[in-house]
Amino acid sequence: MIKIISIVRAMAAILLIGGISPAVASAAVYSAVNVNVRAGPSSRFPAVGMLSAGIPLTVHGCLARYIWCDVTAAGLRGWVSSAYIEIVRDARRVHLPAYLYEENWPVVTFHIDSYWENHYRDYQISNEVDRWRDRWDDDRVPIWQDDWSAWSEIGED
């Protein structure tokens, strides 16, 4: 019994040291629709693959405004708009933006050079990092509407 408790504590410590809380790591997260996985947090970055609706995701964190999240699924690592991510809440799937602030998701940053070196070294786009470096700074981002009837776009301030 003590050995099991020690293993559980060790796993929790690893999750916390890695920057992901146990609640986030264990949350059931899915792709809400067929969605492109992007090489950066903007629709201006190239797609590195596509995920089918309903695929389980691991969310590593989201940018400070929670518009884009860094995810892994089906062997792909990249960025997905939070508008296309669902979590299980009260035994039903709901869109992530409605619950982001309640779920205590980790906030991450994006640095194209290190991110692409770590995740896209074997992709053809890795040789084009200079071309893509400034693509996301002036990206227009969707703004969450409480009734999900529409997304509006604004420029970054």
CSV table of N, CA and C in Angstrom, one decimal:
chain,number,residue,atom,x,y,z
A,1,MET,N,0.8,-1.2,0.0
A,1,MET,CA,0.0,0.0,0.0
A,1,MET,C,0.9,1.3,0.0
A,2,ILE,N,1.9,1.3,0.8
A,2,ILE,CA,2.8,2.4,0.9
A,2,ILE,C,3.5,2.6,-0.5
A,3,LYS,N,3.9,1.5,-1.1
A,3,LYS,CA,4.5,1.6,-2.4
A,3,LYS,C,3.6,2.2,-3.4
A,4,ILE,N,2.3,1.9,-3.5
A,4,ILE,CA,1.4,2.5,-4.4
A,4,ILE,C,1.2,4.0,-4.1
A,5,ILE,N,1.1,4.4,-2.9
A,5,ILE,CA,1.0,5.8,-2.5
A,5,ILE,C,2.3,6.6,-3.0
A,6,SER,N,3.5,6.0,-2.8
A,6,SER,CA,4.7,6.6,-3.2
A,6,SER,C,4.7,6.8,-4.7
A,7,ILE,N,4.3,5.8,-5.5
A,7,ILE,CA,4.2,5.9,-6.9
A,7,ILE,C,3.3,7.0,-7.4
A,8,VAL,N,2.1,7.1,-6.7
A,8,VAL,CA,1.2,8.2,-7.1
A,8,VAL,C,1.7,9.5,-6.7
A,9,ARG,N,2.4,9.6,-5.6
A,9,ARG,CA,3.0,10.9,-5.2
A,9,ARG,C,4.1,11.3,-6.2
A,10,ALA,N,4.9,10.3,-6.6
A,10,ALA,CA,6.0,10.6,-7.6
A,10,ALA,C,5.4,11.0,-8.9
A,11,MET,N,4.3,10.4,-9.4
A,11,MET,CA,3.7,10.8,-10.6
A,11,MET,C,3.2,12.2,-10.5
A,12,ALA,N,2.5,12.6,-9.4
A,12,ALA,CA,2.0,13.9,-9.2
A,12,ALA,C,3.1,14.9,-9.2
A,13,ALA,N,4.3,14.6,-8.6
A,13,ALA,CA,5.4,15.5,-8.6
A,13,ALA,C,6.0,15.7,-10.0
A,14,ILE,N,6.0,14.7,-10.8
A,14,ILE,CA,6.5,14.8,-12.1
A,14,ILE,C,5.6,15.7,-12.9
A,15,LEU,N,4.3,15.6,-12.8
A,15,LEU,CA,3.4,16.4,-13.5
A,15,LEU,C,3.5,17.9,-13.0
A,16,LEU,N,3.7,18.1,-11.8
A,16,LEU,CA,3.8,19.5,-11.3
A,16,LEU,C,5.1,20.1,-11.7
A,17,ILE,N,6.2,19.4,-11.7
A,17,ILE,CA,7.5,19.9,-12.1
A,17,ILE,C,7.4,20.2,-13.6
A,18,GLY,N,6.7,19.4,-14.4
A,18,GLY,CA,6.6,19.6,-15.8
A,18,GLY,C,5.7,20.8,-16.1
A,19,GLY,N,5.1,21.4,-15.2
A,19,GLY,CA,4.3,22.6,-15.4
A,19,GLY,C,2.8,22.3,-15.7
A,20,ILE,N,2.4,21.1,-15.5
A,20,ILE,CA,1.0,20.7,-15.8
A,20,ILE,C,0.4,20.2,-14.5
A,21,SER,N,-0.7,20.8,-14.1
A,21,SER,CA,-1.4,20.3,-12.9
A,21,SER,C,-2.0,19.0,-13.1
A,22,PRO,N,-2.2,18.2,-12.1
A,22,PRO,CA,-2.8,16.9,-12.2
A,22,PRO,C,-4.2,17.0,-12.8
A,23,ALA,N,-5.0,18.1,-12.5
A,23,ALA,CA,-6.4,18.2,-13.0
A,23,ALA,C,-6.3,18.4,-14.5
A,24,VAL,N,-5.4,19.2,-15.0
A,24,VAL,CA,-5.3,19.4,-16.4
A,24,VAL,C,-4.9,18.2,-17.1
A,25,ALA,N,-3.9,17.5,-16.5
A,25,ALA,CA,-3.4,16.3,-17.2
A,25,ALA,C,-4.4,15.2,-17.3
A,26,SER,N,-5.4,15.1,-16.3
A,26,SER,CA,-6.4,14.1,-16.3
A,26,SER,C,-7.7,14.5,-17.0
A,27,ALA,N,-7.8,15.7,-17.4
A,27,ALA,CA,-9.0,16.2,-18.0
A,27,ALA,C,-9.3,15.5,-19.4
A,28,ALA,N,-10.5,15.1,-19.6
A,28,ALA,CA,-10.9,14.5,-20.9
A,28,ALA,C,-11.0,15.7,-21.9
A,29,VAL,N,-10.2,15.7,-23.0
A,29,VAL,CA,-10.1,16.8,-23.9
A,29,VAL,C,-10.2,16.1,-25.3
A,30,TYR,N,-11.0,16.8,-26.2
A,30,TYR,CA,-11.2,16.2,-27.5
A,30,TYR,C,-11.2,17.3,-28.6
A,31,SER,N,-10.9,16.9,-29.8
A,31,SER,CA,-11.1,17.7,-31.0
A,31,SER,C,-12.6,17.8,-31.3
A,32,ALA,N,-13.1,19.1,-31.3
A,32,ALA,CA,-14.6,19.2,-31.5
A,32,ALA,C,-15.0,19.0,-32.9
A,33,VAL,N,-14.1,19.2,-33.9
A,33,VAL,CA,-14.4,19.1,-35.3
A,33,VAL,C,-13.1,18.6,-36.0
A,34,ASN,N,-13.2,18.3,-37.3
A,34,ASN,CA,-12.0,18.0,-38.1
A,34,ASN,C,-11.2,19.3,-38.1
A,35,VAL,N,-10.0,19.3,-37.6
A,35,VAL,CA,-9.3,20.6,-37.4
A,35,VAL,C,-7.8,20.4,-37.9
A,36,ASN,N,-7.3,21.5,-38.4
A,36,ASN,CA,-5.8,21.5,-38.8
A,36,ASN,C,-5.0,21.7,-37.5
A,37,VAL,N,-3.9,21.0,-37.4
A,37,VAL,CA,-2.9,21.3,-36.4
A,37,VAL,C,-1.9,22.2,-37.1
A,38,ARG,N,-1.6,23.3,-36.5
A,38,ARG,CA,-0.7,24.3,-37.1
A,38,ARG,C,0.6,24.3,-36.4
A,39,ALA,N,1.6,24.8,-37.2
A,39,ALA,CA,3.0,24.8,-36.7
A,39,ALA,C,3.2,26.0,-35.8
A,40,GLY,N,2.2,26.8,-35.6
A,40,GLY,CA,2.3,28.0,-34.7
A,40,GLY,C,0.9,28.4,-34.3
A,41,PRO,N,0.8,29.4,-33.4
A,41,PRO,CA,-0.5,29.8,-32.9
A,41,PRO,C,-1.2,30.8,-33.7
A,42,SER,N,-1.5,30.5,-35.0
A,42,SER,CA,-2.2,31.3,-35.9
A,42,SER,C,-2.6,30.5,-37.1
A,43,SER,N,-3.7,30.9,-37.7
A,43,SER,CA,-4.1,30.2,-39.0
A,43,SER,C,-3.2,30.6,-40.1
A,44,ARG,N,-2.3,31.5,-39.9
A,44,ARG,CA,-1.3,31.9,-40.9
A,44,ARG,C,-0.1,30.9,-40.9
A,45,PHE,N,0.1,30.1,-39.9
A,45,PHE,CA,1.1,29.1,-39.9
A,45,PHE,C,0.7,27.9,-40.7
A,46,PRO,N,1.6,27.2,-41.3
A,46,PRO,CA,1.3,26.0,-42.1
A,46,PRO,C,0.7,24.9,-41.2
A,47,ALA,N,-0.2,24.1,-41.8
A,47,ALA,CA,-0.8,23.0,-41.1
A,47,ALA,C,0.3,21.8,-41.2
A,48,VAL,N,0.5,21.2,-40.1
A,48,VAL,CA,1.4,20.0,-40.0
A,48,VAL,C,0.6,18.7,-40.0
A,49,GLY,N,-0.7,18.8,-40.0
A,49,GLY,CA,-1.6,17.6,-40.1
A,49,GLY,C,-3.0,18.0,-39.7
A,50,MET,N,-3.9,17.0,-39.8
A,50,MET,CA,-5.3,17.3,-39.5
A,50,MET,C,-5.8,16.2,-38.5
A,51,LEU,N,-6.6,16.6,-37.5
A,51,LEU,CA,-7.2,15.7,-36.6
A,51,LEU,C,-8.7,15.6,-36.9
A,52,SER,N,-9.2,14.3,-36.7
A,52,SER,CA,-10.6,14.1,-36.9
A,52,SER,C,-11.4,14.5,-35.7
A,53,ALA,N,-12.6,14.8,-35.9
A,53,ALA,CA,-13.5,15.2,-34.7
A,53,ALA,C,-13.5,14.0,-33.7
A,54,GLY,N,-13.5,14.3,-32.5
A,54,GLY,CA,-13.6,13.3,-31.4
A,54,GLY,C,-12.2,12.7,-31.0
A,55,ILE,N,-11.1,13.1,-31.6
A,55,ILE,CA,-9.8,12.5,-31.3
A,55,ILE,C,-9.4,13.1,-29.9
A,56,PRO,N,-9.0,12.2,-29.0
A,56,PRO,CA,-8.5,12.7,-27.7
A,56,PRO,C,-7.2,13.6,-27.8
A,57,LEU,N,-7.1,14.6,-27.1
A,57,LEU,CA,-6.0,15.6,-27.1
A,57,LEU,C,-5.3,15.6,-25.8
A,58,THR,N,-4.0,15.9,-25.8
A,58,THR,CA,-3.3,16.3,-24.6
A,58,THR,C,-3.0,17.8,-24.8
A,59,VAL,N,-3.5,18.6,-23.9
A,59,VAL,CA,-3.2,20.1,-24.0
A,59,VAL,C,-2.0,20.4,-23.1
A,60,HIS,N,-0.9,20.9,-23.7
A,60,HIS,CA,0.3,21.3,-23.0
A,60,HIS,C,0.1,22.7,-22.3
A,61,GLY,N,-0.8,23.5,-22.9
A,61,GLY,CA,-1.0,24.8,-22.3
A,61,GLY,C,-1.6,25.7,-23.5
A,62,CYS,N,-2.0,26.9,-23.1
A,62,CYS,CA,-2.6,27.8,-24.0
A,62,CYS,C,-1.9,29.1,-23.9
A,63,LEU,N,-1.9,29.9,-24.9
A,63,LEU,CA,-1.4,31.3,-24.9
A,63,LEU,C,-2.2,32.1,-23.8
A,64,ALA,N,-1.6,33.2,-23.4
A,64,ALA,CA,-2.2,34.0,-22.3
A,64,ALA,C,-3.7,34.3,-22.5
A,65,ARG,N,-4.1,34.6,-23.7
A,65,ARG,CA,-5.5,35.0,-24.0
A,65,ARG,C,-6.3,33.7,-24.3
A,66,TYR,N,-5.7,32.5,-24.2
A,66,TYR,CA,-6.4,31.3,-24.4
A,66,TYR,C,-7.1,31.1,-25.7
A,67,ILE,N,-6.5,31.8,-26.7
A,67,ILE,CA,-7.1,31.7,-28.1
A,67,ILE,C,-6.5,30.4,-28.8
A,68,TRP,N,-5.2,30.1,-28.6
A,68,TRP,CA,-4.6,29.0,-29.2
A,68,TRP,C,-4.0,28.1,-28.1
A,69,CYS,N,-4.1,26.8,-28.3
A,69,CYS,CA,-3.5,25.8,-27.4
A,69,CYS,C,-2.5,24.9,-28.1
A,70,ASP,N,-1.4,24.6,-27.4
A,70,ASP,CA,-0.4,23.7,-27.8
A,70,ASP,C,-0.9,22.3,-27.4
A,71,VAL,N,-1.0,21.4,-28.4
A,71,VAL,CA,-1.6,20.1,-28.2
A,71,VAL,C,-0.8,19.0,-28.8
A,72,THR,N,-1.0,17.8,-28.4
A,72,THR,CA,-0.5,16.5,-29.0
A,72,THR,C,-1.7,15.6,-29.2
A,73,ALA,N,-1.7,15.0,-30.3
A,73,ALA,CA,-2.8,14.0,-30.6
A,73,ALA,C,-2.4,13.2,-31.8
A,74,ALA,N,-2.6,11.9,-31.8
A,74,ALA,CA,-2.4,11.0,-33.0
A,74,ALA,C,-1.0,11.2,-33.6
A,75,GLY,N,0.0,11.4,-32.7
A,75,GLY,CA,1.4,11.5,-33.1
A,75,GLY,C,1.7,12.9,-33.7
A,76,LEU,N,0.8,13.9,-33.6
A,76,LEU,CA,1.1,15.2,-34.0
A,76,LEU,C,1.3,16.2,-32.8
A,77,ARG,N,2.2,17.1,-33.0
A,77,ARG,CA,2.3,18.2,-32.0
A,77,ARG,C,2.1,19.5,-32.7
A,78,GLY,N,1.3,20.4,-32.1
A,78,GLY,CA,1.1,21.7,-32.7
A,78,GLY,C,0.1,22.5,-32.1
A,79,TRP,N,-0.4,23.5,-32.8
A,79,TRP,CA,-1.4,24.4,-32.2
A,79,TRP,C,-2.7,24.3,-32.8
A,80,VAL,N,-3.8,24.4,-31.9
A,80,VAL,CA,-5.2,24.3,-32.4
A,80,VAL,C,-5.9,25.5,-31.7
A,81,SER,N,-6.8,26.1,-32.4
A,81,SER,CA,-7.6,27.2,-31.8
A,81,SER,C,-8.4,26.6,-30.7
A,82,SER,N,-8.5,27.2,-29.6
A,82,SER,CA,-9.3,26.7,-28.5
A,82,SER,C,-10.8,26.6,-28.9
A,83,ALA,N,-11.2,27.3,-29.9
A,83,ALA,CA,-12.6,27.2,-30.4
A,83,ALA,C,-13.0,25.8,-30.9
A,84,TYR,N,-12.0,25.0,-31.2
A,84,TYR,CA,-12.2,23.7,-31.7
A,84,TYR,C,-11.8,22.6,-30.8
A,85,ILE,N,-11.7,22.9,-29.5
A,85,ILE,CA,-11.4,22.0,-28.5
A,85,ILE,C,-12.6,21.8,-27.5
A,86,GLU,N,-12.9,20.6,-27.1
A,86,GLU,CA,-14.0,20.3,-26.2
A,86,GLU,C,-13.4,19.6,-25.0
A,87,ILE,N,-14.0,19.9,-23.8
A,87,ILE,CA,-13.7,19.2,-22.6
A,87,ILE,C,-15.0,18.5,-22.1
A,88,VAL,N,-14.8,17.5,-21.2
A,88,VAL,CA,-15.9,16.9,-20.6
A,88,VAL,C,-16.2,17.6,-19.3
A,89,ARG,N,-17.4,18.1,-19.2
A,89,ARG,CA,-17.8,18.9,-18.0
A,89,ARG,C,-19.2,18.4,-17.6
A,90,ASP,N,-19.4,18.0,-16.4
A,90,ASP,CA,-20.7,17.4,-16.0
A,90,ASP,C,-21.2,16.4,-16.9
A,91,ALA,N,-20.4,15.5,-17.3
A,91,ALA,CA,-20.7,14.3,-18.1
A,91,ALA,C,-21.1,14.7,-19.6
A,92,ARG,N,-20.8,15.9,-20.0
A,92,ARG,CA,-21.1,16.2,-21.4
A,92,ARG,C,-19.9,17.0,-22.0
A,93,ARG,N,-19.8,17.0,-23.3
A,93,ARG,CA,-18.7,17.7,-24.0
A,93,ARG,C,-19.1,19.2,-24.2
A,94,VAL,N,-18.3,20.1,-23.8
A,94,VAL,CA,-18.5,21.5,-23.9
A,94,VAL,C,-17.3,22.2,-24.6
A,95,HIS,N,-17.5,23.3,-25.2
A,95,HIS,CA,-16.4,24.0,-25.9
A,95,HIS,C,-15.5,24.6,-24.8
A,96,LEU,N,-14.2,24.4,-25.0
A,96,LEU,CA,-13.2,24.8,-24.1
A,96,LEU,C,-13.2,26.3,-23.7
A,97,PRO,N,-13.4,27.3,-24.6
A,97,PRO,CA,-13.4,28.7,-24.2
A,97,PRO,C,-14.4,29.1,-23.1
A,98,ALA,N,-15.5,28.4,-23.0
A,98,ALA,CA,-16.4,28.7,-22.0
A,98,ALA,C,-16.0,28.4,-20.6
A,99,TYR,N,-15.0,27.5,-20.5
A,99,TYR,CA,-14.5,27.0,-19.2
A,99,TYR,C,-13.0,27.2,-18.9
A,100,LEU,N,-12.3,27.9,-19.8
A,100,LEU,CA,-10.9,28.0,-19.6
A,100,LEU,C,-10.5,28.6,-18.3
A,101,TYR,N,-11.1,29.7,-17.9
A,101,TYR,CA,-10.7,30.3,-16.6
A,101,TYR,C,-11.0,29.5,-15.4
A,102,GLU,N,-12.0,28.6,-15.5
A,102,GLU,CA,-12.4,27.8,-14.4
A,102,GLU,C,-11.5,26.6,-14.3
A,103,GLU,N,-10.9,26.1,-15.4
A,103,GLU,CA,-10.2,24.9,-15.4
A,103,GLU,C,-8.7,25.0,-15.0
A,104,ASN,N,-8.2,26.3,-14.9
A,104,ASN,CA,-6.8,26.5,-14.5
A,104,ASN,C,-5.8,25.9,-15.4
A,105,TRP,N,-6.0,26.1,-16.7
A,105,TRP,CA,-5.1,25.6,-17.7
A,105,TRP,C,-3.7,26.4,-17.7
A,106,PRO,N,-2.7,25.7,-17.9
A,106,PRO,CA,-1.4,26.3,-17.9
A,106,PRO,C,-1.2,27.3,-19.1
A,107,VAL,N,-0.6,28.4,-18.8
A,107,VAL,CA,-0.3,29.4,-19.9
A,107,VAL,C,1.1,29.2,-20.4
A,108,VAL,N,1.3,29.1,-21.7
A,108,VAL,CA,2.6,28.9,-22.3
A,108,VAL,C,2.9,30.0,-23.3
A,109,THR,N,4.1,30.1,-23.7
A,109,THR,CA,4.5,31.0,-24.7
A,109,THR,C,4.9,30.3,-26.0
A,110,PHE,N,5.1,31.0,-27.0
A,110,PHE,CA,5.5,30.5,-28.3
A,110,PHE,C,6.8,31.2,-28.8
A,111,HIS,N,7.8,30.4,-29.0
A,111,HIS,CA,9.1,30.9,-29.6
A,111,HIS,C,9.4,30.0,-30.8
A,112,ILE,N,9.2,30.5,-32.0
A,112,ILE,CA,9.2,29.7,-33.2
A,112,ILE,C,10.5,28.9,-33.3
A,113,ASP,N,11.7,29.5,-33.0
A,113,ASP,CA,12.9,28.9,-33.2
A,113,ASP,C,13.0,27.6,-32.4
A,114,SER,N,12.8,27.7,-31.1
A,114,SER,CA,12.9,26.5,-30.2
A,114,SER,C,11.8,25.5,-30.4
A,115,TYR,N,10.6,26.0,-30.7
A,115,TYR,CA,9.4,25.1,-30.9
A,115,TYR,C,9.6,24.3,-32.1
A,116,TRP,N,10.0,24.9,-33.2
A,116,TRP,CA,10.2,24.2,-34.5
A,116,TRP,C,11.4,23.3,-34.4
A,117,GLU,N,12.5,23.7,-33.7
A,117,GLU,CA,13.6,22.8,-33.5
A,117,GLU,C,13.3,21.6,-32.7
A,118,ASN,N,12.4,21.8,-31.7
A,118,ASN,CA,12.0,20.6,-30.9
A,118,ASN,C,11.0,19.7,-31.5
A,119,HIS,N,10.1,20.3,-32.4
A,119,HIS,CA,9.0,19.5,-32.9
A,119,HIS,C,8.9,19.2,-34.4
A,120,TYR,N,9.6,20.1,-35.2
A,120,TYR,CA,9.5,19.9,-36.6
A,120,TYR,C,10.9,19.8,-37.3
A,121,ARG,N,11.9,19.3,-36.6
A,121,ARG,CA,13.2,19.2,-37.1
A,121,ARG,C,13.2,18.3,-38.4
A,122,ASP,N,12.3,17.3,-38.5
A,122,ASP,CA,12.3,16.4,-39.6
A,122,ASP,C,11.3,16.8,-40.7
A,123,TYR,N,10.6,18.0,-40.5
A,123,TYR,CA,9.6,18.5,-41.4
A,123,TYR,C,10.3,19.4,-42.4
A,124,GLN,N,9.8,19.5,-43.6
A,124,GLN,CA,10.4,20.4,-44.6
A,124,GLN,C,10.3,21.9,-44.2
A,125,ILE,N,9.3,22.2,-43.4
A,125,ILE,CA,9.1,23.6,-43.0
A,125,ILE,C,10.2,24.1,-42.1
A,126,SER,N,11.0,23.2,-41.5
A,126,SER,CA,12.0,23.6,-40.5
A,126,SER,C,13.1,24.4,-41.2
A,127,ASN,N,13.2,24.3,-42.5
A,127,ASN,CA,14.2,25.1,-43.3
A,127,ASN,C,13.6,26.5,-43.7
A,128,GLU,N,12.3,26.7,-43.4
A,128,GLU,CA,11.7,27.9,-43.7
A,128,GLU,C,11.3,28.8,-42.5
A,129,VAL,N,12.0,28.6,-41.4
A,129,VAL,CA,11.6,29.3,-40.2
A,129,VAL,C,11.7,30.8,-40.4
A,130,ASP,N,12.7,31.4,-41.1
A,130,ASP,CA,12.7,32.8,-41.3
A,130,ASP,C,11.5,33.3,-42.0
A,131,ARG,N,11.0,32.6,-43.0
A,131,ARG,CA,9.8,33.0,-43.7
A,131,ARG,C,8.6,33.1,-42.8
A,132,TRP,N,8.5,32.3,-41.8
A,132,TRP,CA,7.3,32.2,-40.9
A,132,TRP,C,7.5,33.0,-39.6
A,133,ARG,N,8.7,33.5,-39.3
A,133,ARG,CA,8.9,34.0,-38.0
A,133,ARG,C,8.0,35.2,-37.5
A,134,ASP,N,7.6,36.1,-38.4
A,134,ASP,CA,6.8,37.2,-38.1
A,134,ASP,C,5.3,37.0,-38.5
A,135,ARG,N,4.9,35.9,-38.8
A,135,ARG,CA,3.5,35.7,-39.3
A,135,ARG,C,2.5,35.8,-38.3
A,136,TRP,N,2.8,35.6,-37.0
A,136,TRP,CA,1.7,35.6,-36.0
A,136,TRP,C,1.6,36.8,-35.2
A,137,ASP,N,2.6,37.7,-35.2
A,137,ASP,CA,2.5,38.9,-34.4
A,137,ASP,C,1.3,39.8,-34.6
A,138,ASP,N,0.9,39.9,-35.9
A,138,ASP,CA,-0.3,40.8,-36.2
A,138,ASP,C,-1.5,40.0,-36.6
A,139,ASP,N,-1.6,38.7,-36.1
A,139,ASP,CA,-2.7,37.9,-36.4
A,139,ASP,C,-4.0,38.4,-35.9
A,140,ARG,N,-5.0,38.3,-36.6
A,140,ARG,CA,-6.4,38.6,-36.1
A,140,ARG,C,-6.9,37.4,-35.4
A,141,VAL,N,-7.5,37.6,-34.2
A,141,VAL,CA,-7.9,36.5,-33.4
A,141,VAL,C,-9.4,36.5,-33.2
A,142,PRO,N,-10.0,35.3,-33.0
A,142,PRO,CA,-11.4,35.2,-32.8
A,142,PRO,C,-11.7,35.5,-31.3
A,143,ILE,N,-12.8,36.2,-31.1
A,143,ILE,CA,-13.2,36.6,-29.7
A,143,ILE,C,-14.4,35.7,-29.3
A,144,TRP,N,-14.4,35.1,-28.2
A,144,TRP,CA,-15.4,34.3,-27.7
A,144,TRP,C,-16.7,35.1,-27.5
A,145,GLN,N,-17.8,34.5,-28.0
A,145,GLN,CA,-19.1,35.1,-27.8
A,145,GLN,C,-19.9,34.1,-26.9
A,146,ASP,N,-20.5,34.6,-25.8
A,146,ASP,CA,-21.1,33.7,-24.8
A,146,ASP,C,-22.1,32.7,-25.4
A,147,ASP,N,-22.8,33.2,-26.4
A,147,ASP,CA,-23.9,32.3,-26.9
A,147,ASP,C,-23.4,31.4,-28.1
A,148,TRP,N,-22.1,31.5,-28.4
A,148,TRP,CA,-21.5,30.7,-29.5
A,148,TRP,C,-22.2,31.0,-30.9
A,149,SER,N,-23.0,32.1,-31.0
A,149,SER,CA,-23.6,32.3,-32.2
A,149,SER,C,-22.7,32.9,-33.3
A,150,ALA,N,-21.6,33.5,-32.8
A,150,ALA,CA,-20.6,34.1,-33.8
A,150,ALA,C,-19.3,34.3,-33.1
A,151,TRP,N,-18.3,34.4,-33.9
A,151,TRP,CA,-17.0,34.8,-33.5
A,151,TRP,C,-16.7,36.1,-34.2
A,152,SER,N,-16.2,37.1,-33.6
A,152,SER,CA,-15.8,38.3,-34.2
A,152,SER,C,-14.3,38.4,-34.2
A,153,GLU,N,-13.7,39.1,-35.0
A,153,GLU,CA,-12.2,39.2,-35.1
A,153,GLU,C,-11.8,40.6,-34.7
A,154,ILE,N,-10.7,40.7,-34.0
A,154,ILE,CA,-10.1,42.0,-33.7
A,154,ILE,C,-8.6,41.8,-33.9
A,155,GLY,N,-7.9,42.9,-34.1
A,155,GLY,CA,-6.5,42.9,-34.2
A,155,GLY,C,-5.8,42.9,-32.8
A,156,GLU,N,-4.6,42.4,-32.7
A,156,GLU,CA,-3.9,42.3,-31.5
A,156,GLU,C,-3.7,43.8,-31.0
A,157,ASP,N,-3.8,44.1,-29.8
A,157,ASP,CA,-3.4,45.4,-29.2
A,157,ASP,C,-2.0,45.5,-28.9
